[in-house]
JSON list of C-alpha atoms in Angstrom, two decimals:
[
{"chain": "A", "resi": 556, "resn": "UNK", "atom": "CA", "xyz": [38.36, -178.02, -107.96]},
{"chain": "A", "resi": 557, "resn": "UNK", "atom": "CA", "xyz": [41.88, -176.33, -107.43]},
{"chain": "A", "resi": 558, "resn": "UNK", "atom": "CA", "xyz": [42.07, -175.30, -110.85]},
{"chain": "A", "resi": 559, "resn": "UNK", "atom": "CA", "xyz": [38.67, -173.46, -110.46]},
{"chain": "A", "resi": 560, "resn": "UNK", "atom": "CA", "xyz": [38.50, -170.82, -107.72]},
{"chain": "A", "resi": 561, "resn": "UNK", "atom": "CA", "xyz": [35.47, -169.11, -106.21]},
{"chain": "A", "resi": 562, "resn": "UNK", "atom": "CA", "xyz": [34.89, -167.30, -103.06]},
{"chain": "A", "resi": 563, "resn": "UNK", "atom": "CA", "xyz": [33.11, -169.15, -100.43]},
{"chain": "A", "resi": 564, "resn": "UNK", "atom": "CA", "xyz": [30.11, -166.93, -99.14]},
{"chain": "A", "resi": 565, "resn": "UNK", "atom": "CA", "xyz": [27.83, -164.27, -100.42]},
{"chain": "A", "resi": 566, "resn": "UNK", "atom": "CA", "xyz": [25.12, -162.38, -98.27]},
{"chain": "A", "resi": 567, "resn": "UNK", "atom": "CA", "xyz": [22.42, -160.30, -100.27]},
{"chain": "A", "resi": 568, "resn": "UNK", "atom": "CA", "xyz": [19.11, -158.84, -99.48]},
{"chain": "A", "resi": 569, "resn": "UNK", "atom": "CA", "xyz": [16.10, -160.11, -101.02]},
{"chain": "A", "resi": 570, "resn": "UNK", "atom": "CA", "xyz": [15.55, -157.81, -104.48]},
{"chain": "A", "resi": 571, "resn": "UNK", "atom": "CA", "xyz": [19.22, -157.04, -104.98]},
{"chain": "A", "resi": 572, "resn": "UNK", "atom": "CA", "xyz": [21.32, -158.44, -107.59]},
{"chain": "A", "resi": 573, "resn": "UNK", "atom": "CA", "xyz": [23.85, -161.03, -106.71]},
{"chain": "A", "resi": 574, "resn": "UNK", "atom": "CA", "xyz": [27.28, -161.35, -108.73]},
{"chain": "A", "resi": 575, "resn": "UNK", "atom": "CA", "xyz": [29.30, -164.69, -108.24]},
{"chain": "A", "resi": 576, "resn": "UNK", "atom": "CA", "xyz": [32.69, -164.94, -109.48]},
{"chain": "A", "resi": 577, "resn": "UNK", "atom": "CA", "xyz": [35.20, -167.53, -110.50]},
{"chain": "A", "resi": 578, "resn": "UNK", "atom": "CA", "xyz": [38.54, -168.03, -112.01]},
{"chain": "A", "resi": 579, "resn": "UNK", "atom": "CA", "xyz": [39.81, -170.81, -113.96]},
{"chain": "A", "resi": 580, "resn": "UNK", "atom": "CA", "xyz": [42.89, -171.77, -115.44]},
{"chain": "A", "resi": 581, "resn": "UNK", "atom": "CA", "xyz": [42.39, -174.17, -118.36]},
{"chain": "A", "resi": 582, "resn": "UNK", "atom": "CA", "xyz": [42.28, -172.61, -121.54]},
{"chain": "A", "resi": 583, "resn": "UNK", "atom": "CA", "xyz": [41.10, -175.85, -123.32]},
{"chain": "A", "resi": 584, "resn": "UNK", "atom": "CA", "xyz": [37.82, -175.84, -121.68]},
{"chain": "A", "resi": 585, "resn": "UNK", "atom": "CA", "xyz": [35.33, -175.62, -124.60]},
{"chain": "A", "resi": 586, "resn": "UNK", "atom": "CA", "xyz": [32.33, -175.01, -122.12]},
{"chain": "A", "resi": 587, "resn": "UNK", "atom": "CA", "xyz": [31.88, -173.39, -118.76]},
{"chain": "A", "resi": 588, "resn": "UNK", "atom": "CA", "xyz": [28.93, -173.98, -116.33]},
{"chain": "A", "resi": 589, "resn": "UNK", "atom": "CA", "xyz": [27.24, -172.68, -113.43]},
{"chain": "A", "resi": 590, "resn": "UNK", "atom": "CA", "xyz": [25.51, -175.23, -111.21]},
{"chain": "A", "resi": 591, "resn": "UNK", "atom": "CA", "xyz": [23.26, -174.84, -108.40]},
{"chain": "A", "resi": 592, "resn": "UNK", "atom": "CA", "xyz": [22.84, -177.14, -105.40]},
{"chain": "A", "resi": 593, "resn": "UNK", "atom": "CA", "xyz": [19.90, -177.05, -102.90]},
{"chain": "A", "resi": 594, "resn": "UNK", "atom": "CA", "xyz": [20.29, -178.43, -99.42]},
{"chain": "A", "resi": 595, "resn": "UNK", "atom": "CA", "xyz": [20.20, -182.10, -99.21]},
{"chain": "A", "resi": 596, "resn": "UNK", "atom": "CA", "xyz": [20.32, -182.39, -103.14]},
{"chain": "A", "resi": 597, "resn": "UNK", "atom": "CA", "xyz": [22.49, -183.04, -106.04]},
{"chain": "A", "resi": 598, "resn": "UNK", "atom": "CA", "xyz": [23.93, -180.64, -108.30]},
{"chain": "A", "resi": 599, "resn": "UNK", "atom": "CA", "xyz": [21.50, -179.07, -111.29]},
{"chain": "A", "resi": 600, "resn": "UNK", "atom": "CA", "xyz": [22.87, -177.16, -114.40]},
{"chain": "A", "resi": 601, "resn": "UNK", "atom": "CA", "xyz": [21.77, -173.31, -114.16]},
{"chain": "A", "resi": 602, "resn": "UNK", "atom": "CA", "xyz": [23.41, -172.23, -117.49]},
{"chain": "A", "resi": 603, "resn": "UNK", "atom": "CA", "xyz": [26.64, -172.65, -119.39]},
{"chain": "A", "resi": 604, "resn": "UNK", "atom": "CA", "xyz": [28.66, -170.62, -121.76]},
{"chain": "A", "resi": 605, "resn": "UNK", "atom": "CA", "xyz": [30.79, -171.68, -124.88]},
{"chain": "A", "resi": 606, "resn": "UNK", "atom": "CA", "xyz": [34.19, -170.48, -124.78]},
{"chain": "A", "resi": 607, "resn": "UNK", "atom": "CA", "xyz": [34.13, -168.39, -127.86]},
{"chain": "A", "resi": 608, "resn": "UNK", "atom": "CA", "xyz": [31.19, -166.31, -126.00]},
{"chain": "A", "resi": 609, "resn": "UNK", "atom": "CA", "xyz": [31.40, -163.23, -124.13]},
{"chain": "A", "resi": 610, "resn": "UNK", "atom": "CA", "xyz": [28.10, -162.81, -122.37]},
{"chain": "A", "resi": 611, "resn": "UNK", "atom": "CA", "xyz": [24.65, -165.27, -122.12]},
{"chain": "A", "resi": 612, "resn": "UNK", "atom": "CA", "xyz": [21.59, -163.93, -120.60]},
{"chain": "A", "resi": 613, "resn": "UNK", "atom": "CA", "xyz": [18.63, -166.31, -119.55]},
{"chain": "A", "resi": 614, "resn": "UNK", "atom": "CA", "xyz": [15.90, -164.61, -117.72]},
{"chain": "A", "resi": 615, "resn": "UNK", "atom": "CA", "xyz": [17.28, -163.45, -114.37]},
{"chain": "A", "resi": 616, "resn": "UNK", "atom": "CA", "xyz": [20.60, -164.74, -115.12]},
{"chain": "A", "resi": 617, "resn": "UNK", "atom": "CA", "xyz": [23.62, -163.14, -116.78]},
{"chain": "A", "resi": 618, "resn": "UNK", "atom": "CA", "xyz": [26.80, -165.10, -117.60]},
{"chain": "A", "resi": 619, "resn": "UNK", "atom": "CA", "xyz": [29.89, -163.08, -118.38]},
{"chain": "A", "resi": 620, "resn": "UNK", "atom": "CA", "xyz": [33.12, -164.28, -119.47]},
{"chain": "A", "resi": 621, "resn": "UNK", "atom": "CA", "xyz": [36.67, -162.94, -119.90]},
{"chain": "A", "resi": 622, "resn": "UNK", "atom": "CA", "xyz": [38.67, -165.46, -121.69]},
{"chain": "A", "resi": 623, "resn": "UNK", "atom": "CA", "xyz": [41.69, -163.06, -121.48]},
{"chain": "A", "resi": 624, "resn": "UNK", "atom": "CA", "xyz": [41.69, -163.18, -117.36]},
{"chain": "A", "resi": 625, "resn": "UNK", "atom": "CA", "xyz": [40.07, -166.52, -117.43]},
{"chain": "A", "resi": 626, "resn": "UNK", "atom": "CA", "xyz": [37.26, -165.04, -115.16]},
{"chain": "A", "resi": 627, "resn": "UNK", "atom": "CA", "xyz": [33.68, -166.07, -115.17]},
{"chain": "A", "resi": 628, "resn": "UNK", "atom": "CA", "xyz": [30.70, -164.52, -113.23]},
{"chain": "A", "resi": 629, "resn": "UNK", "atom": "CA", "xyz": [27.01, -165.26, -112.52]},
{"chain": "A", "resi": 630, "resn": "UNK", "atom": "CA", "xyz": [24.60, -162.20, -112.10]},
{"chain": "A", "resi": 631, "resn": "UNK", "atom": "CA", "xyz": [21.51, -162.95, -110.68]},
{"chain": "A", "resi": 632, "resn": "UNK", "atom": "CA", "xyz": [18.87, -160.26, -110.92]},
{"chain": "A", "resi": 633, "resn": "UNK", "atom": "CA", "xyz": [16.19, -159.58, -108.48]},
{"chain": "A", "resi": 634, "resn": "UNK", "atom": "CA", "xyz": [17.49, -162.41, -106.08]},
{"chain": "A", "resi": 635, "resn": "UNK", "atom": "CA", "xyz": [14.81, -164.39, -104.24]},
{"chain": "A", "resi": 636, "resn": "UNK", "atom": "CA", "xyz": [15.09, -166.13, -101.04]},
{"chain": "A", "resi": 637, "resn": "UNK", "atom": "CA", "xyz": [14.52, -169.36, -103.17]},
{"chain": "A", "resi": 638, "resn": "UNK", "atom": "CA", "xyz": [17.90, -168.66, -104.76]},
{"chain": "A", "resi": 639, "resn": "UNK", "atom": "CA", "xyz": [19.79, -169.26, -101.34]},
{"chain": "A", "resi": 640, "resn": "UNK", "atom": "CA", "xyz": [21.86, -172.35, -102.58]},
{"chain": "A", "resi": 641, "resn": "UNK", "atom": "CA", "xyz": [25.54, -172.81, -103.32]},
{"chain": "A", "resi": 642, "resn": "UNK", "atom": "CA", "xyz": [26.79, -172.39, -106.75]},
{"chain": "A", "resi": 643, "resn": "UNK", "atom": "CA", "xyz": [29.12, -173.98, -108.26]},
{"chain": "A", "resi": 644, "resn": "UNK", "atom": "CA", "xyz": [31.47, -172.82, -111.34]},
{"chain": "A", "resi": 645, "resn": "UNK", "atom": "CA", "xyz": [32.76, -175.76, -113.63]},
{"chain": "A", "resi": 646, "resn": "UNK", "atom": "CA", "xyz": [34.84, -176.26, -116.46]},
{"chain": "A", "resi": 647, "resn": "UNK", "atom": "CA", "xyz": [35.51, -179.24, -118.68]},
{"chain": "A", "resi": 648, "resn": "UNK", "atom": "CA", "xyz": [39.37, -179.44, -119.47]},
{"chain": "A", "resi": 649, "resn": "UNK", "atom": "CA", "xyz": [40.76, -181.99, -121.90]},
{"chain": "A", "resi": 650, "resn": "UNK", "atom": "CA", "xyz": [41.69, -184.98, -119.86]},
{"chain": "A", "resi": 651, "resn": "UNK", "atom": "CA", "xyz": [44.36, -187.42, -121.08]},
{"chain": "A", "resi": 652, "resn": "UNK", "atom": "CA", "xyz": [42.79, -189.92, -123.56]},
{"chain": "A", "resi": 653, "resn": "UNK", "atom": "CA", "xyz": [40.73, -187.02, -125.13]},
{"chain": "A", "resi": 654, "resn": "UNK", "atom": "CA", "xyz": [37.95, -186.82, -122.86]},
{"chain": "A", "resi": 655, "resn": "UNK", "atom": "CA", "xyz": [36.37, -183.41, -121.54]},
{"chain": "A", "resi": 656, "resn": "UNK", "atom": "CA", "xyz": [35.70, -184.15, -117.49]},
{"chain": "A", "resi": 657, "resn": "UNK", "atom": "CA", "xyz": [33.97, -181.54, -115.82]},
{"chain": "A", "resi": 658, "resn": "UNK", "atom": "CA", "xyz": [36.22, -180.03, -112.83]},
{"chain": "A", "resi": 659, "resn": "UNK", "atom": "CA", "xyz": [34.15, -178.18, -110.05]},
{"chain": "A", "resi": 660, "resn": "UNK", "atom": "CA", "xyz": [34.91, -175.06, -107.81]},
{"chain": "A", "resi": 661, "resn": "UNK", "atom": "CA", "xyz": [34.41, -174.98, -104.18]},
{"chain": "A", "resi": 662, "resn": "UNK", "atom": "CA", "xyz": [30.98, -173.47, -104.19]},
{"chain": "A", "resi": 663, "resn": "UNK", "atom": "CA", "xyz": [29.70, -169.94, -102.97]},
{"chain": "A", "resi": 664, "resn": "UNK", "atom": "CA", "xyz": [27.14, -170.25, -100.75]},
{"chain": "A", "resi": 665, "resn": "UNK", "atom": "CA", "xyz": [24.64, -167.28, -101.37]},
{"chain": "A", "resi": 666, "resn": "UNK", "atom": "CA", "xyz": [22.65, -166.48, -98.58]},
{"chain": "A", "resi": 667, "resn": "UNK", "atom": "CA", "xyz": [19.50, -164.01, -99.35]},
{"chain": "A", "resi": 668, "resn": "UNK", "atom": "CA", "xyz": [18.17, -162.39, -96.43]},
{"chain": "A", "resi": 669, "resn": "UNK", "atom": "CA", "xyz": [14.62, -161.29, -96.40]},
{"chain": "B", "resi": 583, "resn": "UNK", "atom": "CA", "xyz": [12.48, -191.52, -116.21]},
{"chain": "B", "resi": 584, "resn": "UNK", "atom": "CA", "xyz": [14.19, -191.80, -113.12]},
{"chain": "B", "resi": 585, "resn": "UNK", "atom": "CA", "xyz": [17.39, -190.02, -114.15]},
{"chain": "B", "resi": 586, "resn": "UNK", "atom": "CA", "xyz": [20.55, -191.03, -112.08]},
{"chain": "B", "resi": 587, "resn": "UNK", "atom": "CA", "xyz": [19.66, -193.10, -108.86]},
{"chain": "B", "resi": 588, "resn": "UNK", "atom": "CA", "xyz": [22.39, -193.91, -106.13]},
{"chain": "B", "resi": 589, "resn": "UNK", "atom": "CA", "xyz": [21.81, -196.38, -103.55]},
{"chain": "B", "resi": 590, "resn": "UNK", "atom": "CA", "xyz": [22.19, -196.38, -100.39]},
{"chain": "B", "resi": 591, "resn": "UNK", "atom": "CA", "xyz": [21.25, -192.99, -99.44]},
{"chain": "B", "resi": 592, "resn": "UNK", "atom": "CA", "xyz": [22.90, -193.26, -96.09]},
{"chain": "B", "resi": 593, "resn": "UNK", "atom": "CA", "xyz": [25.46, -195.59, -94.49]},
{"chain": "B", "resi": 594, "resn": "UNK", "atom": "CA", "xyz": [27.51, -196.02, -91.32]},
{"chain": "B", "resi": 595, "resn": "UNK", "atom": "CA", "xyz": [30.44, -198.12, -91.69]},
{"chain": "B", "resi": 596, "resn": "UNK", "atom": "CA", "xyz": [33.18, -199.30, -89.07]},
{"chain": "B", "resi": 597, "resn": "UNK", "atom": "CA", "xyz": [36.95, -198.78, -90.15]},
{"chain": "B", "resi": 598, "resn": "UNK", "atom": "CA", "xyz": [38.08, -201.27, -92.03]},
{"chain": "B", "resi": 599, "resn": "UNK", "atom": "CA", "xyz": [34.63, -202.69, -93.44]},
{"chain": "B", "resi": 600, "resn": "UNK", "atom": "CA", "xyz": [33.91, -202.70, -96.96]},
{"chain": "B", "resi": 601, "resn": "UNK", "atom": "CA", "xyz": [31.15, -201.71, -99.04]},
{"chain": "B", "resi": 602, "resn": "UNK", "atom": "CA", "xyz": [29.75, -200.76, -102.62]},
{"chain": "B", "resi": 603, "resn": "UNK", "atom": "CA", "xyz": [27.81, -197.46, -103.76]},
{"chain": "B", "resi": 604, "resn": "UNK", "atom": "CA", "xyz": [25.55, -198.40, -106.78]},
{"chain": "B", "resi": 605, "resn": "UNK", "atom": "CA", "xyz": [24.67, -195.61, -109.08]},
{"chain": "B", "resi": 606, "resn": "UNK", "atom": "CA", "xyz": [22.07, -196.20, -112.13]},
{"chain": "B", "resi": 607, "resn": "UNK", "atom": "CA", "xyz": [21.35, -194.21, -115.07]},
{"chain": "B", "resi": 608, "resn": "UNK", "atom": "CA", "xyz": [18.39, -194.43, -117.64]},
{"chain": "B", "resi": 609, "resn": "UNK", "atom": "CA", "xyz": [19.49, -191.96, -120.02]},
{"chain": "B", "resi": 610, "resn": "UNK", "atom": "CA", "xyz": [21.86, -193.98, -122.07]},
{"chain": "B", "resi": 611, "resn": "UNK", "atom": "CA", "xyz": [24.71, -191.73, -121.19]},
{"chain": "B", "resi": 612, "resn": "UNK", "atom": "CA", "xyz": [28.42, -192.82, -122.13]},
{"chain": "B", "resi": 613, "resn": "UNK", "atom": "CA", "xyz": [30.21, -191.19, -119.09]},
{"chain": "B", "resi": 614, "resn": "UNK", "atom": "CA", "xyz": [29.73, -191.36, -115.59]},
{"chain": "B", "resi": 615, "resn": "UNK", "atom": "CA", "xyz": [31.65, -190.42, -112.73]},
{"chain": "B", "resi": 616, "resn": "UNK", "atom": "CA", "xyz": [32.07, -190.57, -109.02]},
{"chain": "B", "resi": 617, "resn": "UNK", "atom": "CA", "xyz": [32.79, -187.39, -106.82]},
{"chain": "B", "resi": 618, "resn": "UNK", "atom": "CA", "xyz": [33.03, -186.96, -103.21]},
{"chain": "B", "resi": 619, "resn": "UNK", "atom": "CA", "xyz": [32.09, -183.47, -101.48]},
{"chain": "B", "resi": 620, "resn": "UNK", "atom": "CA", "xyz": [33.70, -182.36, -98.30]},
{"chain": "B", "resi": 621, "resn": "UNK", "atom": "CA", "xyz": [32.84, -178.81, -96.38]},
{"chain": "B", "resi": 622, "resn": "UNK", "atom": "CA", "xyz": [35.09, -176.21, -97.99]},
{"chain": "B", "resi": 623, "resn": "UNK", "atom": "CA", "xyz": [36.47, -178.60, -100.58]},
{"chain": "B", "resi": 624, "resn": "UNK", "atom": "CA", "xyz": [34.06, -178.60, -103.31]},
{"chain": "B", "resi": 625, "resn": "UNK", "atom": "CA", "xyz": [33.21, -181.65, -105.26]},
{"chain": "B", "resi": 626, "resn": "UNK", "atom": "CA", "xyz": [36.57, -183.57, -106.07]},
{"chain": "B", "resi": 627, "resn": "UNK", "atom": "CA", "xyz": [36.66, -186.27, -108.81]},
{"chain": "B", "resi": 628, "resn": "UNK", "atom": "CA", "xyz": [37.42, -189.79, -107.77]},
{"chain": "B", "resi": 629, "resn": "UNK", "atom": "CA", "xyz": [37.18, -191.89, -110.44]},
{"chain": "B", "resi": 630, "resn": "UNK", "atom": "CA", "xyz": [35.21, -191.60, -114.30]},
{"chain": "B", "resi": 631, "resn": "UNK", "atom": "CA", "xyz": [34.38, -193.67, -117.10]},
{"chain": "B", "resi": 632, "resn": "UNK", "atom": "CA", "xyz": [33.82, -192.97, -120.47]},
{"chain": "B", "resi": 633, "resn": "UNK", "atom": "CA", "xyz": [32.17, -195.91, -121.52]},
{"chain": "B", "resi": 634, "resn": "UNK", "atom": "CA", "xyz": [31.30, -199.65, -120.88]},
{"chain": "B", "resi": 635, "resn": "UNK", "atom": "CA", "xyz": [34.16, -201.60, -119.44]},
{"chain": "B", "resi": 636, "resn": "UNK", "atom": "CA", "xyz": [36.28, -198.32, -119.11]},
{"chain": "B", "resi": 637, "resn": "UNK", "atom": "CA", "xyz": [37.35, -196.32, -116.06]},
{"chain": "B", "resi": 638, "resn": "UNK", "atom": "CA", "xyz": [39.68, -194.04, -115.11]},
{"chain": "B", "resi": 639, "resn": "UNK", "atom": "CA", "xyz": [41.43, -192.04, -112.35]},
{"chain": "B", "resi": 640, "resn": "UNK", "atom": "CA", "xyz": [40.21, -188.68, -111.14]},
{"chain": "B", "resi": 641, "resn": "UNK", "atom": "CA", "xyz": [41.75, -186.50, -108.62]},
{"chain": "B", "resi": 642, "resn": "UNK", "atom": "CA", "xyz": [41.54, -188.65, -105.25]},
{"chain": "B", "resi": 643, "resn": "UNK", "atom": "CA", "xyz": [41.22, -192.13, -106.35]},
{"chain": "B", "resi": 644, "resn": "UNK", "atom": "CA", "xyz": [43.15, -193.57, -103.44]},
{"chain": "B", "resi": 645, "resn": "UNK", "atom": "CA", "xyz": [41.10, -196.06, -101.28]},
{"chain": "B", "resi": 646, "resn": "UNK", "atom": "CA", "xyz": [38.47, -196.44, -104.09]},
{"chain": "B", "resi": 647, "resn": "UNK", "atom": "CA", "xyz": [37.85, -198.82, -106.84]},
{"chain": "B", "resi": 648, "resn": "UNK", "atom": "CA", "xyz": [35.18, -198.61, -109.39]},
{"chain": "B", "resi": 649, "resn": "UNK", "atom": "CA", "xyz": [33.64, -200.88, -112.26]},
{"chain": "B", "resi": 650, "resn": "UNK", "atom": "CA", "xyz": [31.63, -200.43, -115.21]},
{"chain": "B", "resi": 651, "resn": "UNK", "atom": "CA", "xyz": [30.44, -203.75, -116.30]},
{"chain": "B", "resi": 652, "resn": "UNK", "atom": "CA", "xyz": [27.08, -202.32, -118.00]},
{"chain": "B", "resi": 653, "resn": "UNK", "atom": "CA", "xyz": [26.16, -199.03, -119.71]},
{"chain": "B", "resi": 654, "resn": "UNK", "atom": "CA", "xyz": [23.78, -197.93, -117.14]},
{"chain": "B", "resi": 655, "resn": "UNK", "atom": "CA", "xyz": [25.78, -198.90, -113.89]},
{"chain": "B", "resi": 656, "resn": "UNK", "atom": "CA", "xyz": [28.69, -197.45, -112.43]},
{"chain": "B", "resi": 657, "resn": "UNK", "atom": "CA", "xyz": [29.69, -198.69, -108.92]},
{"chain": "B", "resi": 658, "resn": "UNK", "atom": "CA", "xyz": [32.21, -197.44, -106.28]},
{"chain": "B", "resi": 659, "resn": "UNK", "atom": "CA", "xyz": [34.05, -199.95, -103.97]},
{"chain": "B", "resi": 660, "resn": "UNK", "atom": "CA", "xyz": [35.62, -199.09, -100.53]},
{"chain": "B", "resi": 661, "resn": "UNK", "atom": "CA", "xyz": [37.76, -201.98, -99.71]},
{"chain": "B", "resi": 662, "resn": "UNK", "atom": "CA", "xyz": [38.85, -200.80, -96.23]},
{"chain": "B", "resi": 663, "resn": "UNK", "atom": "CA", "xyz": [37.00, -197.95, -95.12]},
{"chain": "B", "resi": 664, "resn": "UNK", "atom": "CA", "xyz": [38.64, -195.36, -93.16]},
{"chain": "B", "resi": 665, "resn": "UNK", "atom": "CA", "xyz": [37.35, -192.02, -91.22]},
{"chain": "B", "resi": 666, "resn": "UNK", "atom": "CA", "xyz": [39.13, -189.95, -94.04]},
{"chain": "B", "resi": 667, "resn": "UNK", "atom": "CA", "xyz": [36.19, -191.53, -96.54]},
{"chain": "B", "resi": 668, "resn": "UNK", "atom": "CA", "xyz": [33.37, -190.05, -94.46]},
{"chain": "B", "resi": 669, "resn": "UNK", "atom": "CA", "xyz": [31.96, -187.55, -97.01]},
{"chain": "B", "resi": 670, "resn": "UNK", "atom": "CA", "xyz": [29.01, -187.36, -99.07]},
{"chain": "B", "resi": 671, "resn": "UNK", "atom": "CA", "xyz": [29.23, -189.09, -102.54]},
{"chain": "B", "resi": 672, "resn": "UNK", "atom": "CA", "xyz": [27.57, -188.11, -106.04]},
{"chain": "B", "resi": 673, "resn": "UNK", "atom": "CA", "xyz": [27.54, -189.97, -108.85]},
{"chain": "B", "resi": 674, "resn": "UNK", "atom": "CA", "xyz": [26.78, -188.05, -112.14]},
{"chain": "B", "resi": 675, "resn": "UNK", "atom": "CA", "xyz": [26.40, -189.03, -115.88]},
{"chain": "B", "resi": 676, "resn": "UNK", "atom": "CA", "xyz": [26.52, -187.55, -119.16]},
{"chain": "B", "resi": 677, "resn": "UNK", "atom": "CA", "xyz": [26.20, -187.85, -122.82]},
{"chain": "B", "resi": 678, "resn": "UNK", "atom": "CA", "xyz": [28.58, -185.14, -123.89]},
{"chain": "B", "resi": 679, "resn": "UNK", "atom": "CA", "xyz": [30.41, -181.95, -122.50]},
{"chain": "B", "resi": 680, "resn": "UNK", "atom": "CA", "xyz": [27.01, -179.85, -122.17]},
{"chain": "B", "resi": 681, "resn": "UNK", "atom": "CA", "xyz": [25.36, -181.17, -118.70]},
{"chain": "B", "resi": 682, "resn": "UNK", "atom": "CA", "xyz": [26.10, -183.70, -116.08]},
{"chain": "B", "resi": 683, "resn": "UNK", "atom": "CA", "xyz": [23.28, -185.07, -114.41]},
{"chain": "B", "resi": 684, "resn": "UNK", "atom": "CA", "xyz": [23.67, -185.67, -110.58]},
{"chain": "B", "resi": 685, "resn": "UNK", "atom": "CA", "xyz": [22.11, -188.19, -108.35]},
{"chain": "B", "resi": 686, "resn": "UNK", "atom": "CA", "xyz": [21.07, -187.29, -104.83]},
{"chain": "B", "resi": 687, "resn": "UNK", "atom": "CA", "xyz": [23.93, -188.29, -103.17]},
{"chain": "B", "resi": 688, "resn": "UNK", "atom": "CA", "xyz": [25.14, -191.02, -100.59]},
{"chain": "B", "resi": 689, "resn": "UNK", "atom": "CA", "xyz": [26.19, -189.62, -97.09]},
{"chain": "B", "resi": 690, "resn": "UNK", "atom": "CA", "xyz": [28.76, -191.90, -95.67]},
{"chain": "B", "resi": 691, "resn": "UNK", "atom": "CA", "xyz": [30.27, -191.97, -92.19]},
{"chain": "B", "resi": 692, "resn": "UNK", "atom": "CA", "xyz": [33.03, -194.27, -91.05]},
{"chain": "B", "resi": 693, "resn": "UNK", "atom": "CA", "xyz": [33.69, -194.45, -87.31]}
]
């Protein structure tokens, strides 16, 4: 995941908003994603944004995309203890052979305190 | 509909032993992937396949081989395991670029 950068840890209080940031490098990526990994489980897609959009909102989740700075953020409103997990930013750059292959960041561990 | 199933879930190998990890998906997906997850390193792509009979190298392919003889299965082989291959291995599949579906992971320890 060297082309996708995220901070490793974020700690928030229950009820506050969480903002997880990510920078990516590949301008050919058509979609950008946020995945969630709970302990002992695989990754699950939380949300995605098409590269020609600036913002996408889905219930408590807001994704902001700044294409000029190649910066993606995920805001979780009213963060709950059940939101504690690792959040991965991902892009799908065009690989050799013409396929789009998901590339993941290192993941941000979100810890929510009661 | 089971999604993506990985076997085994846990395995301990001695250095030099070989093994095969099996990934099966029942969603008729064209794309399949093998990642490894290490602390602080995130997910790194080992190999991937864009269809039955095709495979390609990812970011960290050394020491691994793969085969996709059937569309629903993607096998990851370790010919001679090394302690550096101790990791959690995830298989994933996708139909296109929207969403990758992940298995539950295989925790491999090489001693």
